[in-house]
């Protein structure tokens, strides 16, 4: 197994390029199943989750080739409609094949994902939506079996906005007969990209990016050609890297409108953010002010940035309170940050962080994707050496992070344990 070793205390300087968004690339790769033929998706990041998506597409019978972050996916010979447990448990986003397979082939067999480190994460709203479109859903030996002669448009009101649920229903409804209206839909930029991509394939979707989306079903879709948007969570992580090290970084590819909640909180900490032609320049202050955050659905503060922001608040002057409202178990980084000297108390879904002037490096263990990033950020600002183990979590979602940080002057390397 590999670990990341960081010698902290260096103020990061320079420019860094943000990769394509994992959470956009995954639904786009699965959307190719809706059409018969060769799709092409560029700016796909090199990540473990993308490899899992590739494996799943191959398992279904698609031909997948990639070169320089560009994927060609030929879905002409898809012969299986089953997403097996070993792939779904490795990556929950695999459940996004449900909508496309059901819509194109009238059937799908997808393993239930089960729980994961950050919470229960059920897919009941995906299934309820498919049923509303006329699918018959049957649970069998841990698998969802869905069948439908023909999906028919319906009005679906989500009990809560769900990113994956909205994406699955967008894809299914694109090939349903008649109009589907999604109410209380998720509004994340990745949803907007998926809707635009589907429209470029011939779908008729209006309202993506708002809570109400209208989809006029069409009889067939043509292969996809598109470029993945920049990863706003990776961009946000580099923005915090600048803030926590008192650095000055141009984050190329950071898009202001996708980062408003994070940006306004960073500005409150005293961080300076200046838009430039192709990104955002982020300048960390000498002393960080403490601020409170509460995660919520887009355009609120993203849960995927909560752990990283907590690392930042461990270095702020004063006390901050962080409330997590999306996932029930997303404070596992806290114990590890405490091992580095952080003063954090958890009370239910909230954490109180008393900033401390100095954190000390320590051996720590990554527990999930964004927790890994938070430990790396803490390590960049800590005295002495931090060793982050179990970094396979990190490799699920950050492309070459240690190389990118080293390019900004960090003393960081990957080693065998
Ligand atoms: C996506 C992102 C993930 C991010 C999350 C929230 C991808 C591949 N992953 O995950 O990085 O942290 O959005 O922004 O895009 N829920 C239900 N029933 C459902 C579906 C969801 O109760 O059927 C609940 C979940 O347990 C959670 C909340 O709704 O509490 C939001 O989950 P959702 O938006 O669906 O997250 P994902 O799509 O899994």
GROMACS .gro file of C-alpha atoms and ligand atoms in nm:
model
  456
    1UNK     CA    1   0.000   0.000   0.000
    2UNK     CA    2   0.106   0.355  -0.060
    3UNK     CA    3   0.113   0.658   0.165
    4UNK     CA    4   0.164   1.029   0.116
    5UNK     CA    5   0.442   1.195   0.313
    6UNK     CA    6   0.428   1.571   0.365
    7UNK     CA    7   0.675   1.802   0.533
    8UNK     CA    8   0.455   2.099   0.619
    9UNK     CA    9   0.505   2.468   0.670
   10UNK     CA   10   0.567   2.584   0.313
   11UNK     CA   11   0.361   2.869   0.170
   12UNK     CA   12   0.234   2.742  -0.168
   13UNK     CA   13   0.294   2.960  -0.474
   14UNK     CA   14   0.231   2.926  -0.847
   15UNK     CA   15  -0.034   2.792  -1.081
   16UNK     CA   16  -0.225   2.466  -1.087
   17UNK     CA   17  -0.458   2.322  -1.351
   18UNK     CA   18  -0.783   2.167  -1.231
   19UNK     CA   19  -0.874   1.832  -1.393
   20UNK     CA   20  -1.212   1.729  -1.531
   21UNK     CA   21  -1.487   1.671  -1.274
   22UNK     CA   22  -1.519   1.311  -1.157
   23UNK     CA   23  -1.883   1.365  -1.065
   24UNK     CA   24  -1.960   1.491  -1.414
   25UNK     CA   25  -1.750   1.239  -1.604
   26UNK     CA   26  -1.920   0.939  -1.439
   27UNK     CA   27  -2.282   1.018  -1.540
   28UNK     CA   28  -2.162   1.124  -1.886
   29UNK     CA   29  -1.985   0.790  -1.934
   30UNK     CA   30  -2.301   0.605  -1.834
   31UNK     CA   31  -2.520   0.832  -2.052
   32UNK     CA   32  -2.343   0.686  -2.355
   33UNK     CA   33  -2.547   0.369  -2.291
   34UNK     CA   34  -2.858   0.558  -2.406
   35UNK     CA   35  -2.741   0.563  -2.769
   36UNK     CA   36  -2.617   0.300  -3.013
   37UNK     CA   37  -2.272   0.389  -3.149
   38UNK     CA   38  -1.946   0.554  -3.055
   39UNK     CA   39  -1.940   0.841  -2.808
   40UNK     CA   40  -1.641   1.057  -2.727
   41UNK     CA   41  -1.581   1.232  -2.395
   42UNK     CA   42  -1.274   1.449  -2.343
   43UNK     CA   43  -1.113   1.595  -2.030
   44UNK     CA   44  -1.193   1.279  -1.831
   45UNK     CA   45  -0.970   1.270  -1.522
   46UNK     CA   46  -0.739   0.972  -1.458
   47UNK     CA   47  -0.891   0.832  -1.141
   48UNK     CA   48  -0.975   0.502  -0.980
   49UNK     CA   49  -1.353   0.574  -1.002
   50UNK     CA   50  -1.319   0.635  -1.375
   51UNK     CA   51  -1.140   0.299  -1.410
   52UNK     CA   52  -1.430   0.137  -1.225
   53UNK     CA   53  -1.681   0.302  -1.460
   54UNK     CA   54  -1.474   0.176  -1.755
   55UNK     CA   55  -1.479  -0.177  -1.612
   56UNK     CA   56  -1.854  -0.163  -1.566
   57UNK     CA   57  -1.913  -0.039  -1.920
   58UNK     CA   58  -1.692  -0.322  -2.054
   59UNK     CA   59  -1.879  -0.572  -1.838
   60UNK     CA   60  -2.202  -0.458  -2.006
   61UNK     CA   61  -2.044  -0.519  -2.346
   62UNK     CA   62  -1.936  -0.167  -2.444
   63UNK     CA   63  -1.600  -0.116  -2.613
   64UNK     CA   64  -1.395   0.144  -2.429
   65UNK     CA   65  -1.064   0.297  -2.533
   66UNK     CA   66  -0.888   0.599  -2.389
   67UNK     CA   67  -0.602   0.823  -2.483
   68UNK     CA   68  -0.486   1.146  -2.317
   69UNK     CA   69  -0.796   1.184  -2.101
   70UNK     CA   70  -1.027   1.127  -2.399
   71UNK     CA   71  -1.260   0.826  -2.381
   72UNK     CA   72  -1.425   0.658  -2.679
   73UNK     CA   73  -1.714   0.438  -2.575
   74UNK     CA   74  -1.891   0.222  -2.831
   75UNK     CA   75  -2.223   0.094  -2.699
   76UNK     CA   76  -2.328  -0.084  -3.019
   77UNK     CA   77  -2.266  -0.430  -2.876
   78UNK     CA   78  -2.400  -0.392  -2.523
   79UNK     CA   79  -2.535  -0.736  -2.434
   80UNK     CA   80  -2.563  -0.739  -2.053
   81UNK     CA   81  -2.789  -0.526  -1.835
   82UNK     CA   82  -2.633  -0.622  -1.503
   83UNK     CA   83  -2.419  -0.403  -1.275
   84UNK     CA   84  -2.258  -0.657  -1.040
   85UNK     CA   85  -2.205  -0.612  -0.667
   86UNK     CA   86  -1.824  -0.608  -0.682
   87UNK     CA   87  -1.830  -0.295  -0.901
   88UNK     CA   88  -2.122  -0.118  -0.731
   89UNK     CA   89  -1.967  -0.166  -0.388
   90UNK     CA   90  -1.639  -0.021  -0.517
   91UNK     CA   91  -1.820   0.283  -0.656
   92UNK     CA   92  -2.177   0.376  -0.567
   93UNK     CA   93  -2.217   0.594  -0.878
   94UNK     CA   94  -2.241   0.263  -1.069
   95UNK     CA   95  -2.615   0.273  -0.989
   96UNK     CA   96  -2.637   0.543  -1.258
   97UNK     CA   97  -2.652   0.268  -1.522
   98UNK     CA   98  -3.003   0.187  -1.401
   99UNK     CA   99  -3.179   0.471  -1.588
  100UNK     CA  100  -2.996   0.432  -1.921
  101UNK     CA  101  -3.022   0.050  -1.931
  102UNK     CA  102  -3.389   0.052  -1.837
  103UNK     CA  103  -3.471   0.322  -2.091
  104UNK     CA  104  -3.281   0.164  -2.382
  105UNK     CA  105  -3.324  -0.208  -2.319
  106UNK     CA  106  -3.639  -0.222  -2.101
  107UNK     CA  107  -3.453  -0.398  -1.822
  108UNK     CA  108  -3.171  -0.357  -1.574
  109UNK     CA  109  -3.029  -0.559  -1.286
  110UNK     CA  110  -2.824  -0.342  -1.055
  111UNK     CA  111  -2.674  -0.439  -0.721
  112UNK     CA  112  -2.797  -0.236  -0.425
  113UNK     CA  113  -2.497  -0.035  -0.305
  114UNK     CA  114  -2.547  -0.088   0.070
  115UNK     CA  115  -2.405   0.153   0.327
  116UNK     CA  116  -2.080   0.341   0.293
  117UNK     CA  117  -1.834   0.516   0.522
  118UNK     CA  118  -2.011   0.853   0.522
  119UNK     CA  119  -2.368   0.730   0.572
  120UNK     CA  120  -2.652   0.500   0.469
  121UNK     CA  121  -2.699   0.654   0.123
  122UNK     CA  122  -3.008   0.466   0.005
  123UNK     CA  123  -3.132   0.478  -0.357
  124UNK     CA  124  -3.503   0.465  -0.269
  125UNK     CA  125  -3.570   0.795  -0.449
  126UNK     CA  126  -3.409   0.665  -0.771
  127UNK     CA  127  -3.635   0.358  -0.752
  128UNK     CA  128  -3.950   0.555  -0.665
  129UNK     CA  129  -3.884   0.773  -0.969
  130UNK     CA  130  -3.837   0.475  -1.201
  131UNK     CA  131  -4.164   0.328  -1.071
  132UNK     CA  132  -4.340   0.655  -1.145
  133UNK     CA  133  -4.215   0.618  -1.504
  134UNK     CA  134  -4.387   0.279  -1.514
  135UNK     CA  135  -4.098   0.045  -1.431
  136UNK     CA  136  -4.161  -0.266  -1.226
  137UNK     CA  137  -3.905  -0.287  -0.947
  138UNK     CA  138  -3.827  -0.611  -0.774
  139UNK     CA  139  -3.557  -0.674  -0.512
  140UNK     CA  140  -3.379  -1.006  -0.547
  141UNK     CA  141  -3.073  -1.128  -0.356
  142UNK     CA  142  -2.936  -0.777  -0.304
  143UNK     CA  143  -3.012  -0.672  -0.661
  144UNK     CA  144  -3.268  -0.430  -0.800
  145UNK     CA  145  -3.440  -0.585  -1.098
  146UNK     CA  146  -3.619  -0.326  -1.306
  147UNK     CA  147  -3.829  -0.393  -1.614
  148UNK     CA  148  -4.052  -0.180  -1.835
  149UNK     CA  149  -4.203  -0.243  -2.176
  150UNK     CA  150  -4.198   0.130  -2.233
  151UNK     CA  151  -4.126   0.406  -1.983
  152UNK     CA  152  -4.391   0.677  -1.975
  153UNK     CA  153  -4.341   1.037  -1.867
  154UNK     CA  154  -4.468   1.132  -1.521
  155UNK     CA  155  -4.453   1.406  -1.260
  156UNK     CA  156  -4.192   1.313  -1.000
  157UNK     CA  157  -4.144   1.519  -0.687
  158UNK     CA  158  -3.829   1.421  -0.497
  159UNK     CA  159  -3.864   1.409  -0.117
  160UNK     CA  160  -3.521   1.572  -0.107
  161UNK     CA  161  -3.291   1.692  -0.384
  162UNK     CA  162  -3.069   1.400  -0.484
  163UNK     CA  163  -2.786   1.443  -0.732
  164UNK     CA  164  -2.768   1.080  -0.843
  165UNK     CA  165  -3.146   1.042  -0.839
  166UNK     CA  166  -3.194   1.349  -1.057
  167UNK     CA  167  -2.928   1.220  -1.299
  168UNK     CA  168  -3.073   0.870  -1.320
  169UNK     CA  169  -3.423   1.008  -1.385
  170UNK     CA  170  -3.298   1.264  -1.641
  171UNK     CA  171  -3.142   0.980  -1.840
  172UNK     CA  172  -3.440   0.746  -1.811
  173UNK     CA  173  -3.699   1.014  -1.892
  174UNK     CA  174  -3.508   1.125  -2.202
  175UNK     CA  175  -3.621   0.804  -2.376
  176UNK     CA  176  -3.965   0.779  -2.210
  177UNK     CA  177  -4.288   0.843  -2.394
  178UNK     CA  178  -4.431   1.189  -2.323
  179UNK     CA  179  -4.337   1.456  -2.070
  180UNK     CA  180  -4.164   1.407  -1.737
  181UNK     CA  181  -4.145   1.684  -1.479
  182UNK     CA  182  -3.887   1.652  -1.201
  183UNK     CA  183  -3.971   1.868  -0.899
  184UNK     CA  184  -3.731   1.946  -0.614
  185UNK     CA  185  -3.453   1.836  -0.848
  186UNK     CA  186  -3.086   1.877  -0.757
  187UNK     CA  187  -2.927   2.186  -0.915
  188UNK     CA  188  -2.555   2.104  -0.913
  189UNK     CA  189  -2.340   2.214  -1.211
  190UNK     CA  190  -2.289   1.844  -1.291
  191UNK     CA  191  -2.666   1.812  -1.347
  192UNK     CA  192  -2.656   2.107  -1.586
  193UNK     CA  193  -2.368   1.947  -1.778
  194UNK     CA  194  -2.551   1.615  -1.802
  195UNK     CA  195  -2.869   1.784  -1.929
  196UNK     CA  196  -2.671   1.980  -2.189
  197UNK     CA  197  -2.495   1.661  -2.296
  198UNK     CA  198  -2.825   1.474  -2.328
  199UNK     CA  199  -2.971   1.762  -2.530
  200UNK     CA  200  -2.671   1.742  -2.763
  201UNK     CA  201  -2.766   1.373  -2.812
  202UNK     CA  202  -3.118   1.477  -2.914
  203UNK     CA  203  -3.297   1.490  -2.577
  204UNK     CA  204  -3.539   1.771  -2.496
  205UNK     CA  205  -3.463   1.891  -2.144
  206UNK     CA  206  -3.540   2.236  -2.003
  207UNK     CA  207  -3.481   2.383  -1.660
  208UNK     CA  208  -3.167   2.194  -1.551
  209UNK     CA  209  -2.996   2.405  -1.285
  210UNK     CA  210  -3.335   2.494  -1.133
  211UNK     CA  211  -3.552   2.285  -0.901
  212UNK     CA  212  -3.802   2.202  -1.179
  213UNK     CA  213  -3.686   2.018  -1.488
  214UNK     CA  214  -3.907   1.938  -1.790
  215UNK     CA  215  -3.812   1.648  -2.015
  216UNK     CA  216  -3.995   1.569  -2.338
  217UNK     CA  217  -3.918   1.207  -2.417
  218UNK     CA  218  -3.775   1.123  -2.761
  219UNK     CA  219  -3.766   0.790  -2.948
  220UNK     CA  220  -3.388   0.760  -2.972
  221UNK     CA  221  -3.066   0.944  -2.897
  222UNK     CA  222  -2.744   0.979  -3.095
  223UNK     CA  223  -2.391   0.920  -2.953
  224UNK     CA  224  -2.240   1.182  -2.727
  225UNK     CA  225  -1.948   1.413  -2.792
  226UNK     CA  226  -1.855   1.643  -2.508
  227UNK     CA  227  -1.589   1.780  -2.276
  228UNK     CA  228  -1.610   1.732  -1.900
  229UNK     CA  229  -1.634   2.054  -1.694
  230UNK     CA  230  -1.356   2.136  -1.442
  231UNK     CA  231  -1.381   1.968  -1.102
  232UNK     CA  232  -1.516   2.229  -0.860
  233UNK     CA  233  -1.426   2.016  -0.557
  234UNK     CA  234  -1.066   1.973  -0.669
  235UNK     CA  235  -1.055   2.348  -0.745
  236UNK     CA  236  -1.195   2.422  -0.399
  237UNK     CA  237  -0.934   2.197  -0.239
  238UNK     CA  238  -0.652   2.396  -0.405
  239UNK     CA  239  -0.819   2.720  -0.300
  240UNK     CA  240  -0.806   2.600   0.060
  241UNK     CA  241  -0.445   2.488   0.009
  242UNK     CA  242  -0.362   2.852  -0.071
  243UNK     CA  243  -0.562   2.979   0.228
  244UNK     CA  244  -0.420   2.733   0.483
  245UNK     CA  245  -0.056   2.788   0.384
  246UNK     CA  246  -0.082   3.167   0.346
  247UNK     CA  247   0.007   3.108  -0.018
  248UNK     CA  248  -0.073   3.266  -0.354
  249UNK     CA  249  -0.209   3.024  -0.613
  250UNK     CA  250  -0.375   3.071  -0.950
  251UNK     CA  251  -0.628   2.788  -0.970
  252UNK     CA  252  -0.674   2.745  -1.345
  253UNK     CA  253  -1.018   2.612  -1.433
  254UNK     CA  254  -1.188   2.729  -1.111
  255UNK     CA  255  -1.528   2.871  -1.209
  256UNK     CA  256  -1.663   3.142  -0.980
  257UNK     CA  257  -2.034   3.072  -1.034
  258UNK     CA  258  -1.981   2.710  -0.930
  259UNK     CA  259  -1.798   2.813  -0.612
  260UNK     CA  260  -2.000   3.105  -0.472
  261UNK     CA  261  -2.072   2.944  -0.133
  262UNK     CA  262  -1.710   2.842  -0.076
  263UNK     CA  263  -1.577   3.175  -0.205
  264UNK     CA  264  -1.794   3.385   0.025
  265UNK     CA  265  -1.682   3.177   0.325
  266UNK     CA  266  -1.316   3.201   0.223
  267UNK     CA  267  -1.349   3.578   0.189
  268UNK     CA  268  -1.488   3.590   0.545
  269UNK     CA  269  -1.172   3.413   0.663
  270UNK     CA  270  -0.966   3.697   0.518
  271UNK     CA  271  -0.860   3.506   0.205
  272UNK     CA  272  -0.838   3.722  -0.107
  273UNK     CA  273  -0.993   3.586  -0.427
  274UNK     CA  274  -0.931   3.756  -0.760
  275UNK     CA  275  -1.087   3.639  -1.086
  276UNK     CA  276  -0.836   3.604  -1.370
  277UNK     CA  277  -0.890   3.515  -1.736
  278UNK     CA  278  -0.881   3.137  -1.691
  279UNK     CA  279  -0.931   3.083  -1.320
  280UNK     CA  280  -0.921   3.230  -0.972
  281UNK     CA  281  -0.619   3.365  -0.788
  282UNK     CA  282  -0.635   3.281  -0.420
  283UNK     CA  283  -0.418   3.457  -0.164
  284UNK     CA  284  -0.413   3.329   0.192
  285UNK     CA  285  -0.410   3.579   0.481
  286UNK     CA  286  -0.148   3.598   0.759
  287UNK     CA  287  -0.417   3.518   1.016
  288UNK     CA  288  -0.732   3.328   0.922
  289UNK     CA  289  -1.060   3.441   1.079
  290UNK     CA  290  -1.294   3.165   1.198
  291UNK     CA  291  -1.631   3.128   1.025
  292UNK     CA  292  -1.927   2.894   1.061
  293UNK     CA  293  -2.052   2.672   0.780
  294UNK     CA  294  -2.353   2.455   0.723
  295UNK     CA  295  -2.349   2.212   0.433
  296UNK     CA  296  -2.651   2.202   0.203
  297UNK     CA  297  -2.750   2.121  -0.152
  298UNK     CA  298  -2.620   2.341  -0.437
  299UNK     CA  299  -2.593   2.641  -0.437
  300UNK     CA  300  -2.526   2.597  -0.064
  301UNK     CA  301  -2.193   2.496   0.086
  302UNK     CA  302  -2.100   2.154  -0.060
  303UNK     CA  303  -2.071   1.857   0.174
  304UNK     CA  304  -1.776   1.748  -0.043
  305UNK     CA  305  -1.582   2.055   0.084
  306UNK     CA  306  -1.672   2.018   0.452
  307UNK     CA  307  -1.372   1.810   0.561
  308UNK     CA  308  -1.126   2.038   0.380
  309UNK     CA  309  -1.286   2.350   0.531
  310UNK     CA  310  -1.261   2.194   0.874
  311UNK     CA  311  -0.886   2.148   0.822
  312UNK     CA  312  -0.872   2.520   0.742
  313UNK     CA  313  -1.066   2.615   1.054
  314UNK     CA  314  -0.822   2.424   1.277
  315UNK     CA  315  -0.576   2.706   1.192
  316UNK     CA  316  -0.817   3.000   1.234
  317UNK     CA  317  -0.824   3.251   1.517
  318UNK     CA  318  -1.131   3.186   1.733
  319UNK     CA  319  -1.406   2.927   1.728
  320UNK     CA  320  -1.603   2.799   1.432
  321UNK     CA  321  -1.899   2.568   1.406
  322UNK     CA  322  -1.946   2.330   1.115
  323UNK     CA  323  -2.283   2.159   1.062
  324UNK     CA  324  -2.321   1.865   0.825
  325UNK     CA  325  -2.675   1.827   0.695
  326UNK     CA  326  -2.634   1.593   0.396
  327UNK     CA  327  -2.459   1.280   0.527
  328UNK     CA  328  -2.497   1.146   0.879
  329UNK     CA  329  -2.146   1.014   0.936
  330UNK     CA  330  -1.917   1.260   0.769
  331UNK     CA  331  -1.689   1.359   1.058
  332UNK     CA  332  -1.446   1.069   1.046
  333UNK     CA  333  -1.158   1.304   0.966
  334UNK     CA  334  -1.207   1.466   1.308
  335UNK     CA  335  -1.022   1.195   1.508
  336UNK     CA  336  -0.731   1.213   1.267
  337UNK     CA  337  -0.716   1.595   1.280
  338UNK     CA  338  -0.721   1.566   1.660
  339UNK     CA  339  -0.412   1.345   1.639
  340UNK     CA  340  -0.241   1.640   1.472
  341UNK     CA  341  -0.333   1.868   1.763
  342UNK     CA  342  -0.668   2.006   1.648
  343UNK     CA  343  -0.920   2.109   1.914
  344UNK     CA  344  -1.254   1.980   1.779
  345UNK     CA  345  -1.567   1.868   1.961
  346UNK     CA  346  -1.851   1.687   1.792
  347UNK     CA  347  -2.210   1.721   1.902
  348UNK     CA  348  -2.441   1.523   1.674
  349UNK     CA  349  -2.422   1.672   1.327
  350UNK     CA  350  -2.214   1.973   1.436
  351UNK     CA  351  -1.849   2.019   1.516
  352UNK     CA  352  -1.697   2.304   1.716
  353UNK     CA  353  -1.342   2.388   1.619
  354UNK     CA  354  -1.117   2.604   1.832
  355UNK     CA  355  -0.838   2.725   1.608
  356UNK     CA  356  -0.484   2.660   1.715
  357UNK     CA  357  -0.169   2.839   1.605
  358UNK     CA  358   0.030   2.521   1.554
  359UNK     CA  359  -0.060   2.173   1.441
  360UNK     CA  360   0.198   1.900   1.447
  361UNK     CA  361   0.257   1.637   1.183
  362UNK     CA  362   0.151   1.281   1.268
  363UNK     CA  363   0.082   0.949   1.103
  364UNK     CA  364  -0.288   0.962   1.008
  365UNK     CA  365  -0.528   0.741   0.821
  366UNK     CA  366  -0.761   0.845   0.540
  367UNK     CA  367  -1.117   0.716   0.586
  368UNK     CA  368  -1.289   0.843   0.273
  369UNK     CA  369  -1.221   1.053  -0.032
  370UNK     CA  370  -1.269   1.406   0.100
  371UNK     CA  371  -1.134   1.316   0.446
  372UNK     CA  372  -0.808   1.225   0.270
  373UNK     CA  373  -0.791   1.570   0.116
  374UNK     CA  374  -0.853   1.733   0.453
  375UNK     CA  375  -0.559   1.544   0.609
  376UNK     CA  376  -0.330   1.646   0.325
  377UNK     CA  377  -0.431   2.011   0.370
  378UNK     CA  378  -0.370   1.987   0.745
  379UNK     CA  379  -0.032   1.825   0.674
  380UNK     CA  380   0.067   2.108   0.438
  381UNK     CA  381   0.021   2.358   0.721
  382UNK     CA  382   0.150   2.146   1.011
  383UNK     CA  383   0.496   2.146   1.162
  384UNK     CA  384   0.713   1.846   1.083
  385UNK     CA  385   0.608   1.541   0.888
  386UNK     CA  386   0.260   1.402   0.827
  387UNK     CA  387   0.211   1.058   0.678
  388UNK     CA  388  -0.132   0.988   0.529
  389UNK     CA  389  -0.201   0.619   0.481
  390UNK     CA  390  -0.485   0.441   0.297
  391UNK     CA  391  -0.459   0.685   0.011
  392UNK     CA  392  -0.650   0.459  -0.225
  393UNK     CA  393  -0.945   0.674  -0.115
  394UNK     CA  394  -0.764   0.980  -0.248
  395UNK     CA  395  -0.691   0.813  -0.580
  396UNK     CA  396  -1.065   0.767  -0.633
  397UNK     CA  397  -1.112   1.140  -0.681
  398UNK     CA  398  -0.792   1.350  -0.705
  399UNK     CA  399  -0.577   1.325  -1.017
  400UNK     CA  400  -0.203   1.340  -0.938
  401UNK     CA  401  -0.265   1.555  -0.631
  402UNK     CA  402   0.085   1.510  -0.487
  403UNK     CA  403   0.242   1.610  -0.821
  404UNK     CA  404   0.018   1.915  -0.849
  405UNK     CA  405   0.097   2.024  -0.490
  406UNK     CA  406   0.470   1.960  -0.543
  407UNK     CA  407   0.442   2.189  -0.847
  408UNK     CA  408   0.323   2.461  -0.607
  409UNK     CA  409   0.632   2.413  -0.390
  410UNK     CA  410   0.497   2.163  -0.134
  411UNK     CA  411   0.735   1.907   0.010
  412UNK     CA  412   0.517   1.605  -0.062
  413UNK     CA  413   0.578   1.259  -0.204
  414UNK     CA  414   0.413   0.920  -0.248
  415UNK     CA  415   0.589   0.624  -0.085
  416UNK     CA  416   0.534   0.255  -0.034
  417UNK     CA  417   0.423   0.177   0.322
  418LIG     C1  418  -2.342   1.297  -0.514
  418LIG     C2  419  -2.191   1.307  -0.531
  418LIG     C3  420  -2.121   1.313  -0.396
  418LIG     C4  421  -2.181   1.424  -0.311
  418LIG     C5  422  -2.333   1.413  -0.304
  418LIG     C6  423  -2.397   1.530  -0.232
  418LIG     C7  424  -2.154   1.189  -0.741
  418LIG     C8  425  -2.098   1.069  -0.809
  418LIG     N1  426  -2.145   1.192  -0.607
  418LIG     O1  427  -2.366   1.173  -0.446
  418LIG     O2  428  -1.982   1.338  -0.419
  418LIG     O3  429  -2.127   1.416  -0.180
  418LIG     O4  430  -2.389   1.407  -0.436
  418LIG     O5  431  -2.364   1.650  -0.295
  418LIG     O6  432  -2.202   1.282  -0.803
  418LIG     N2  433  -3.078   1.009  -0.055
  418LIG     C9  434  -3.185   0.929  -0.016
  418LIG     N3  435  -3.242   0.847  -0.108
  418LIG    C10  436  -3.199   0.843  -0.238
  418LIG    C11  437  -3.092   0.924  -0.278
  418LIG    C12  438  -3.034   1.006  -0.185
  418LIG     O7  439  -3.226   0.932   0.099
  418LIG     O8  440  -3.256   0.766  -0.316
  418LIG    C13  441  -3.012   1.097   0.044
  418LIG    C14  442  -2.867   1.056   0.069
  418LIG     O9  443  -2.859   0.955   0.167
  418LIG    C15  444  -2.808   1.186   0.116
  418LIG    C16  445  -2.883   1.291   0.031
  418LIG    O10  446  -3.001   1.227  -0.012
  418LIG    O11  447  -2.836   1.210   0.251
  418LIG    C17  448  -2.806   1.342  -0.088
  418LIG    O12  449  -2.758   1.234  -0.164
  418LIG     P1  450  -2.735   1.244  -0.322
  418LIG    O13  451  -2.748   1.386  -0.365
  418LIG    O14  452  -2.818   1.142  -0.389
  418LIG    O15  453  -2.582   1.202  -0.333
  418LIG     P2  454  -2.514   1.111  -0.443
  418LIG    O16  455  -2.577   1.133  -0.576
  418LIG    O17  456  -2.500   0.972  -0.392
   0.00000   0.00000   0.00000
